[in-house]
Structures are given as C-alpha cells and as structure tokens.
Amino acid sequence: MKTFKSIPGTFDVLPDGSSSGGDTIAPSRVWRYLESVVHETMGRYGAGEIRTPIIEPTDLIARGIGALTDIVTKEMFAFERGSTHYVMRPEVTAPVMRAYLQHNLAQKGGTQRLYYIGPCFRAERPQKGRYRQFHQFGLEVIGSEDARADAETITSLRDVLSGVGLKQYTLRINSLGDADSRPAYKKALVEYLTPLADELSDISRKRLETNPLRILDTKSDKEQALLKDAPLLSDFIDSESRDHHDQVKAFLTDVGMDFVEDPFLVRGLDYYSRTAFEFESPLLGAQSSIAGGGRYDLLSKEVGSKQVVPAVGFAAGMERILLACAAEGISGPEAARIDVFVVALGDAAVNWTFGAAAQLRAQKLDVSFDLKGRSMKAQMREANRQEARFVAIVGDDELAAGEVQLKDMETGEQSTVRLEDIPHRVNA
Ligand code: HAM
C-alpha cells in the first residue's frame, strides 16, 4: 500500500512538536504563544488584524514584487483554471496593499496599521530554516511618509522578539533612496562589475544582466572581496531620502534600538525605496534572516493605484524565530495539564464516564478519559502521560454510592468525593 508523507519543505505542527528534514518543529502551544505575543504587541501599536486569501492573482504578485525577482521567476506556486492565473501568496505585502486599495481604506483617513499572521509559499530548495510553506507575521503601516512610521515598524518587531524572550539578534539597515537613485546606482555598479565578470559566479554573472543589485547580497568571500571597492548606493541617494534615513536612525537611537548600517543591504523584492532593513539571528546558520522589511512607496502604483500611497512594513519568519528561540533555550509556557482523568472499572462505570466528563467540562475543567476500554493500569499510565493533576477512579461500588475516589497526582492523597464536589476540590 502506498503511504503518504507531507511534501518536502512542508511540515506538521503537532501538540508535542515534530521534526522535518532534520529540523525540529516547535509544539503547537509554542506557535500559539508566539502568535499571542504578536496579537498583544500589535494591539499596543494600535494595529488591526488583516486576513487576506492564500491565493491571489498572479499579476498582483509579479507586478508587486517585481517580474525579475527570484521569487517571481523561480519560486512561485502558480496555476491556472480557465483563463484565470492564480498564485499561492509568496508574501503578504502586495496582498495587503491590494486589500487597502480594494476597500478604499484611505477613505478612513489617517494611517492604516495592518498586521497579519499566516502561511506563505515559495518553491525554494528546502533546507534548515527554509521551507516551501512557511509562516510570516508582519505589520504594514500604510498612508504615511513619516520617518516615525519606519522606526515604529522596527520597534514593533523588536517588542515581539523581546516579548518572547529572544535576545540575540542584530538589525541591519540601509536606505535605497528614491525611484531615481537606483537606476543611476545600478548603472555605476554594472560599470564597476563588468570588467570583473569572469571572476563572478554563474549566478552573479546572470544577475549582472537581470538584477545587478542582488549581487551585493552575495555570501561568497571571493565576491565580497571583489565588491570592496564597488560604488556605494549611499553615494547615489537623493538628499530627501538621506534626511529621511537620518530621521529614522535618530528615532531608533532615541528608544535605545541598536542597529548596524549596511550599505550593501538591498533586499530580494523590488518594491522598496528609502528604508530597507533586516533582522538576523547569529544562531541559525545560512538562513539567518529572521525578518525583513522597508518602505515601499512605489508599490501602490505598480498594483493599480492612481496615487502614490506611501507605506512601510516588515515580515518575520515564524519558523526561524522559533528555531532561534529553541537555540536560546526558550521553550514557551508549560504544556497545559489535564485537570481530571476519569479512570473507569467495569462496563457500567465505563459508560458513566461520558456523562461525568460532560458535567465536569461544563464546570470549565479540562477532562480526559480512556476511549479503548483498557485495564486500570493502562488507564493510570495514560493519566500520567497526560500529566493529569487528579485522577477520578470509579468502579461499581463508587457508582452505586454516587462517589469517586479522587487522587491528587502530586501529593498521592486519595479521598472519596461526590462528582459535583470535584470542581471545588480541583480549584482549591
Ligand atoms: P522577505 O525577506 O522575503 O520579505 O521575507 C521575510 C521573512 O520571511 C524572512 O526574513 C524570513 O525570516 C522568512 N522567510 C522567507 N522565505 C522563507 C522560507 N522559504 N522559509 C522560511 N522562512 C522564510 C517579505 O516577505 C516582505 N513582504 C517583507 C515586508 C513587509 N516588506 C515590507 N513589508
């Protein structure tokens, strides 16, 4: 018989955790913990939650993040039905901008702070910290050019990370200038690199023609050495962008947010202008980027807006944050324990457990019992496995007397109590 496994680069989140391609996947309660910190933190920033569809028009993504990006050229899970082209969203910024325009959220006035949590899909080669279905949370601040908006997206992420207790990360930041800065810089970079093309890797040589700025992202020592004397984007950016960048840095400094300026930081999506940043963990090896973001004032026009809608945001990779948490020894809150495990001996008692559990659950207790008619020993073992705080033991005699033997699993104390008195005892 054929057996089925989850697709490589995807994984199951189980109550006690699981593993996928050598990676440990955190238990579902740890995911929920991270999510609860995200909801709480975003609430503190006055952000509202947005949930957009998993599938979006292919064009939105291609136009939004750039037809020549790796994501669009190589990594999209795209399909057609009839004449409609769909893509499983590789990110959420372009969808959020689509929703902002579609629902005319500008009409509400002011700035929209929208945050999200959900899965994204990229057909990358799976490896530690890199998946084909992964999860992002993010914040998009739409409708403001103010440098405080840029600084705020960064501090909101910092607050999530410190909310879960993560300590080791660095923030790298750069300014990409306005729409005109990049073509001039691109030209200078191509002029600098073209005579060195023979020394570049195949992929960088290809990028020299398609997307030269991406070469700056190289991890190869040899290429990094070649780039040592390359022209710097910071020398090409306009003075307004430079002022904006100085303001962002000043706001970050004001609130004690450390950062490293990285003139080579360009990001892998084309919609950015001005601020670009990345959060990295030193604990994750090659896939060290736990979050990235920046300003994307030009995206709105790419996806059909008549006006420029200034915006800035970030998205963080939840798997990577959870891996970094595990590497720092952060395991999240303890697993919730069952309050009462009902152990039944004999057919009559076994049937009684169902109604008894219902009665206790109605009193807001967490209750479990064996569903396989096993021996008392096996039932006790199960109660231990589920770390029950109390075990309620019922046989024919107890049933006749309308009582149970209630055992406190921590102290080992056992007493005879009526079913209706259990909540009082458990909550004492
Ligand atoms: P991104 O840098 O492509 O930016 O992705 C953000 C984060 O998602 C990365 O830093 C990483 O932690 C995680 N990530 C990306 N790909 C994978 C993968 N294959 N497996 C696991 N984790 C992954 C964006 O997506 C932009 N939308 C960020 C943004 C929001 N810019 C402005 N607003």
XYZ file of C-alpha atoms and ligand atoms in Angstrom:
461
model
C 0.000 0.000 0.000
C 1.213 3.486 -0.810
C 1.775 5.607 2.269
C 1.766 9.375 2.177
C 4.145 11.903 3.642
C 3.979 15.675 3.821
C 5.630 17.357 0.831
C 9.338 18.185 1.373
C 9.605 21.740 2.632
C 6.256 21.490 4.440
C 5.608 20.098 7.903
C 3.002 19.233 10.501
C 2.727 21.167 13.737
C 1.886 18.639 16.476
C 0.922 19.122 20.132
C 4.305 17.786 21.270
C 6.320 19.062 18.306
C 7.665 17.154 15.327
C 10.651 17.088 13.050
C 11.011 17.854 9.378
C 14.132 17.216 7.301
C 16.293 17.285 10.427
C 14.676 20.474 11.752
C 12.753 20.473 14.975
C 9.287 21.921 14.567
C 8.029 23.509 17.777
C 4.912 22.153 19.544
C 1.656 23.870 18.598
C 1.402 25.556 22.017
C 4.724 27.359 21.319
C 3.349 28.573 17.971
C 0.255 29.807 19.802
C 2.443 31.539 22.348
C 4.348 33.418 19.625
C 1.035 34.286 17.956
C -0.397 35.587 21.230
C 2.669 37.826 21.710
C 2.188 39.123 18.141
C -1.515 39.926 18.764
C -0.729 41.585 22.077
C 2.195 43.635 20.747
C 0.369 44.758 17.623
C -2.561 45.814 19.814
C -0.156 48.076 21.660
C 0.677 49.751 18.340
C -2.983 50.307 17.523
C -2.749 47.873 14.592
C -5.771 45.952 13.302
C -5.529 42.363 12.085
C -5.995 41.715 8.379
C -6.536 38.260 6.841
C -6.170 38.037 3.096
C -6.660 34.971 0.858
C -3.922 32.388 0.333
C -4.453 32.621 -3.428
C -4.065 35.889 -5.277
C -3.944 36.958 -8.924
C -0.511 36.061 -10.343
C -0.238 39.515 -11.857
C -0.578 41.223 -8.489
C 2.447 39.362 -7.175
C 4.506 39.644 -10.372
C 3.881 43.370 -10.678
C 4.070 43.954 -6.945
C 7.350 42.301 -6.069
C 8.988 42.514 -9.494
C 8.969 40.291 -12.566
C 12.746 39.736 -12.380
C 12.989 38.772 -8.720
C 13.944 35.199 -7.751
C 10.540 34.786 -6.152
C 8.636 35.564 -9.348
C 10.972 33.901 -11.836
C 11.676 30.685 -9.904
C 9.715 30.247 -6.730
C 6.036 30.741 -7.370
C 3.454 28.060 -6.834
C 1.227 29.216 -9.648
C -1.595 27.544 -11.541
C -4.417 28.311 -13.896
C -8.072 27.460 -14.024
C -9.680 28.506 -17.261
C -8.255 31.861 -18.132
C -7.525 32.896 -14.547
C -3.958 32.742 -13.212
C -3.525 32.144 -9.516
C -0.515 32.160 -7.249
C -0.197 30.894 -3.708
C 0.995 34.036 -1.989
C 4.777 34.119 -1.502
C 4.416 37.116 0.817
C 1.669 39.343 2.182
C 2.695 42.951 1.492
C 1.336 43.124 -2.069
C -1.938 41.414 -0.963
C -2.324 43.888 1.912
C -1.815 46.811 -0.470
C -4.376 45.230 -2.820
C -6.867 44.998 0.057
C -6.117 48.586 1.122
C -6.896 49.845 -2.387
C -9.834 47.472 -2.991
C -11.625 48.523 0.203
C -10.631 52.144 -0.172
C -9.168 52.196 3.323
C -7.646 55.596 2.548
C -11.167 56.936 2.986
C -10.955 56.233 6.694
C -8.336 58.977 6.865
C -5.120 58.791 8.809
C -2.707 55.908 8.544
C -3.717 52.263 8.480
C -1.674 49.957 10.648
C -2.475 46.426 9.492
C -0.868 43.267 10.848
C -1.123 39.635 9.797
C -0.139 36.107 10.695
C -0.298 33.308 8.143
C 1.285 30.890 5.697
C 3.280 31.850 2.588
C 4.581 29.641 -0.213
C 7.854 29.698 -2.117
C 9.278 26.855 -4.185
C 12.779 27.192 -2.742
C 15.162 24.302 -2.160
C 14.202 23.112 1.320
C 16.887 23.204 3.993
C 17.215 24.077 7.658
C 15.117 27.189 8.241
C 13.945 27.299 4.634
C 10.595 25.791 3.690
C 8.139 25.745 0.835
C 5.245 26.527 3.150
C 6.384 28.854 5.901
C 4.639 31.340 8.147
C 5.037 35.045 8.466
C 3.706 37.671 10.779
C 4.082 41.244 9.732
C 2.930 44.821 10.051
C 2.203 47.211 7.201
C 1.818 50.920 8.009
C 0.052 52.422 5.013
C -0.533 56.078 4.211
C 2.425 57.841 5.835
C 5.824 59.036 4.720
C 6.788 59.948 8.247
C 10.112 58.515 9.446
C 8.348 57.588 12.693
C 6.360 55.015 10.704
C 9.604 53.339 9.581
C 11.004 53.410 13.103
C 7.725 52.119 14.517
C 7.613 49.032 12.301
C 11.121 48.210 13.516
C 10.368 48.718 17.198
C 7.134 46.712 16.953
C 9.170 43.736 15.763
C 11.729 44.327 18.483
C 8.867 44.284 21.012
C 7.601 40.939 19.681
C 11.091 39.453 19.910
C 11.629 40.682 23.439
C 8.050 39.611 24.271
C 9.008 36.001 23.553
C 12.354 36.480 25.293
C 14.668 36.379 22.274
C 17.884 38.246 22.992
C 20.386 37.503 20.249
C 19.691 39.328 17.029
C 21.053 42.239 15.053
C 19.287 44.846 12.961
C 20.927 45.889 9.687
C 19.581 48.977 7.992
C 20.151 50.883 4.756
C 18.484 53.468 2.550
C 17.801 52.662 -1.088
C 16.934 56.238 -1.995
C 14.056 57.259 -4.242
C 12.979 55.829 -7.606
C 15.685 57.757 -9.454
C 18.589 56.799 -7.190
C 18.587 53.149 -8.068
C 18.910 53.295 -11.868
C 21.928 55.616 -11.553
C 23.486 53.350 -8.956
C 22.669 50.230 -10.957
C 24.496 51.724 -13.915
C 27.579 52.543 -11.820
C 27.588 49.076 -10.280
C 27.325 47.370 -13.678
C 30.164 49.547 -14.969
C 32.286 48.540 -11.998
C 31.496 44.818 -12.193
C 31.517 44.247 -15.952
C 35.341 44.143 -16.239
C 35.323 41.678 -13.306
C 32.587 39.463 -14.801
C 34.939 36.499 -15.388
C 35.601 36.287 -11.673
C 31.917 36.255 -10.718
C 29.890 33.102 -10.094
C 27.484 31.974 -12.825
C 24.515 33.239 -10.871
C 26.074 36.666 -10.254
C 27.042 36.925 -13.905
C 23.437 36.323 -14.814
C 22.333 38.877 -12.243
C 24.666 41.433 -13.764
C 22.197 41.489 -16.653
C 18.914 40.935 -14.844
C 19.139 42.299 -11.317
C 22.666 43.602 -10.531
C 21.821 44.918 -7.068
C 21.236 41.362 -5.884
C 24.952 40.655 -6.372
C 25.558 42.814 -3.307
C 23.825 40.109 -1.266
C 26.453 37.500 -2.147
C 27.614 35.158 0.600
C 30.847 34.253 -1.272
C 34.037 35.617 0.305
C 35.628 35.987 -3.120
C 32.753 38.094 -4.431
C 32.600 40.121 -1.243
C 36.298 40.939 -1.763
C 35.559 41.989 -5.349
C 32.856 44.305 -4.043
C 35.149 46.016 -1.558
C 35.785 48.978 -3.858
C 32.376 48.933 -5.541
C 30.426 52.185 -5.670
C 28.110 52.625 -2.689
C 24.386 53.162 -3.025
C 24.608 55.706 -0.206
C 26.605 57.975 -2.542
C 23.775 57.929 -5.077
C 20.738 58.631 -2.978
C 18.866 61.916 -3.076
C 19.119 64.395 -0.226
C 15.481 63.979 0.887
C 15.975 60.252 1.252
C 19.172 60.879 3.148
C 17.364 63.204 5.582
C 14.575 60.668 5.965
C 17.132 57.968 6.724
C 18.849 60.165 9.322
C 15.488 60.748 10.985
C 14.705 57.022 11.096
C 18.073 56.333 12.705
C 17.593 59.177 15.192
C 14.189 57.792 16.258
C 15.673 54.330 16.709
C 18.535 55.738 18.756
C 16.019 57.677 20.895
C 14.399 54.439 22.025
C 17.628 52.522 22.509
C 17.308 50.329 19.425
C 20.750 49.193 18.278
C 21.409 48.877 14.560
C 24.249 48.347 12.125
C 24.376 50.357 8.918
C 24.868 48.083 5.941
C 25.417 49.891 2.620
C 25.117 46.554 0.768
C 21.675 45.646 2.091
C 19.308 45.656 -0.904
C 16.601 43.007 -0.172
C 15.184 40.494 -2.637
C 11.930 42.248 -3.562
C 11.789 45.149 -5.977
C 9.194 47.348 -4.312
C 11.468 49.065 -1.823
C 12.623 52.657 -1.772
C 14.323 54.518 1.065
C 14.394 52.375 4.229
C 15.392 48.715 3.972
C 16.237 46.540 6.953
C 16.790 43.000 8.118
C 16.865 41.290 11.491
C 19.364 38.453 11.757
C 20.000 35.770 14.306
C 23.575 34.524 14.812
C 22.167 31.111 15.789
C 20.630 29.954 12.509
C 23.489 29.298 10.109
C 22.841 30.087 6.445
C 19.174 31.091 6.831
C 19.960 33.782 9.366
C 17.384 36.380 8.334
C 14.537 36.254 10.832
C 12.737 39.267 9.395
C 12.984 41.869 6.697
C 11.182 44.953 5.595
C 11.312 48.508 4.486
C 9.499 51.344 2.774
C 7.590 50.657 -0.419
C 6.091 53.946 -1.567
C 6.036 52.839 -5.203
C 4.146 49.556 -4.779
C 0.682 51.130 -4.825
C 1.119 52.481 -8.361
C 2.513 49.158 -9.572
C -0.684 47.480 -8.461
C -3.139 49.928 -9.941
C -3.426 52.961 -7.677
C -3.578 56.342 -9.395
C -1.910 57.978 -6.422
C 1.285 57.128 -4.628
C 0.389 55.603 -1.269
C 3.460 55.794 0.973
C 3.898 52.709 3.128
C 6.400 50.790 5.216
C 6.359 47.395 6.896
C 8.103 44.205 7.863
C 7.512 40.475 7.786
C 9.138 37.940 10.086
C 9.635 34.218 9.519
C 7.947 32.383 12.371
C 9.855 29.102 11.850
C 13.158 30.932 12.082
C 12.108 32.837 15.183
C 11.033 29.563 16.810
C 14.339 27.910 15.833
C 16.221 30.878 17.312
C 14.071 30.597 20.470
C 14.946 26.899 20.766
C 18.642 27.713 20.261
C 18.398 30.264 23.094
C 16.642 27.708 25.309
C 13.255 29.457 25.198
C 10.558 26.796 25.270
C 7.458 28.925 25.831
C 4.887 28.293 28.526
C 4.497 24.824 30.034
C 2.067 22.470 28.327
C -1.449 22.871 29.764
C -2.266 19.960 32.060
C -5.477 17.979 32.196
C -7.337 18.721 35.450
C -9.040 15.349 35.839
C -8.549 11.981 34.166
C -11.503 9.655 34.814
C -10.484 6.019 35.320
C -13.375 3.574 34.987
C -13.560 -0.090 36.056
C -16.403 -2.216 34.693
C -18.915 -1.659 31.894
C -21.347 0.463 33.902
C -18.557 2.800 35.049
C -17.109 2.996 31.545
C -20.457 4.200 30.201
C -20.826 6.611 33.113
C -17.537 8.404 32.258
C -19.086 10.108 29.248
C -21.790 11.975 31.176
C -19.465 12.586 34.139
C -16.828 14.190 31.911
C -19.529 16.348 30.286
C -20.644 17.552 33.715
C -17.080 18.430 34.772
C -16.280 20.091 31.439
C -19.417 22.224 31.865
C -17.735 23.451 35.068
C -14.753 24.558 32.928
C -12.444 21.701 33.960
C -10.123 20.051 31.406
C -11.132 16.399 31.464
C -9.980 13.288 29.674
C -10.614 9.533 29.850
C -9.620 6.344 28.096
C -11.537 5.533 24.924
C -10.356 1.953 24.447
C -11.766 0.074 27.453
C -8.276 -0.705 28.776
C -7.114 -2.054 32.146
C -6.846 0.150 35.215
C -3.040 0.048 34.918
C -3.158 1.220 31.300
C -5.629 3.955 32.229
C -3.360 5.178 35.032
C -0.429 5.171 32.630
C -2.422 7.321 30.225
C -3.369 9.704 33.055
C 0.347 10.058 33.832
C 1.223 10.587 30.178
C -1.324 13.386 30.008
C 0.089 14.769 33.260
C -3.362 14.834 34.865
C -3.456 16.764 38.141
C -6.174 14.500 39.547
C -7.468 11.048 38.728
C -11.099 10.186 39.494
C -11.445 6.404 39.899
C -14.896 4.852 39.540
C -15.945 1.206 39.953
C -19.303 -0.461 40.615
C -19.220 0.386 44.358
C -18.483 4.068 43.774
C -21.146 4.196 41.105
C -23.746 2.754 43.494
C -22.766 5.284 46.177
C -22.648 8.189 43.695
C -18.994 8.881 44.563
C -15.485 8.675 43.100
C -12.030 8.084 44.533
C -10.215 11.326 43.802
C -6.428 11.010 43.749
C -4.201 14.070 43.808
C -1.361 13.003 41.496
C 1.103 15.433 43.025
C 0.693 14.503 46.692
C -0.644 10.967 46.160
C -3.510 11.758 48.599
C -6.751 9.950 47.869
C -10.233 10.715 49.190
C -13.845 9.843 48.461
C -15.846 12.715 46.970
C -19.116 13.232 45.125
C -18.845 14.098 41.417
C -20.357 17.551 41.957
C -17.693 18.368 44.570
C -14.770 17.683 42.221
C -14.540 21.239 40.753
C -14.336 22.663 44.242
C -11.533 20.232 45.183
C -9.607 20.745 41.936
C -9.810 24.535 42.160
C -8.942 24.644 45.884
P 11.204 38.534 2.860
O 12.560 38.979 3.297
O 11.085 37.889 1.551
O 10.282 39.806 2.944
O 10.614 37.550 3.945
C 10.511 37.942 5.306
C 10.973 36.805 6.203
O 10.239 35.616 5.900
C 12.425 36.411 6.035
O 13.280 37.256 6.782
C 12.428 35.003 6.590
O 12.508 35.025 8.004
C 11.045 34.490 6.190
N 11.149 33.626 5.008
C 11.196 33.989 3.717
N 11.277 32.903 2.908
C 11.274 31.820 3.730
C 11.320 30.407 3.528
N 11.365 29.884 2.314
N 11.303 29.594 4.614
C 11.244 30.118 5.859
N 11.177 31.436 6.119
C 11.196 32.274 5.069
C 8.959 39.802 2.663
O 8.286 38.823 2.537
C 8.350 41.188 2.648
N 6.906 41.047 2.372
C 8.602 41.915 3.940
C 7.941 43.249 4.015
C 6.795 43.548 4.633
N 8.379 44.361 3.458
C 7.532 45.341 3.698
N 6.540 44.855 4.413
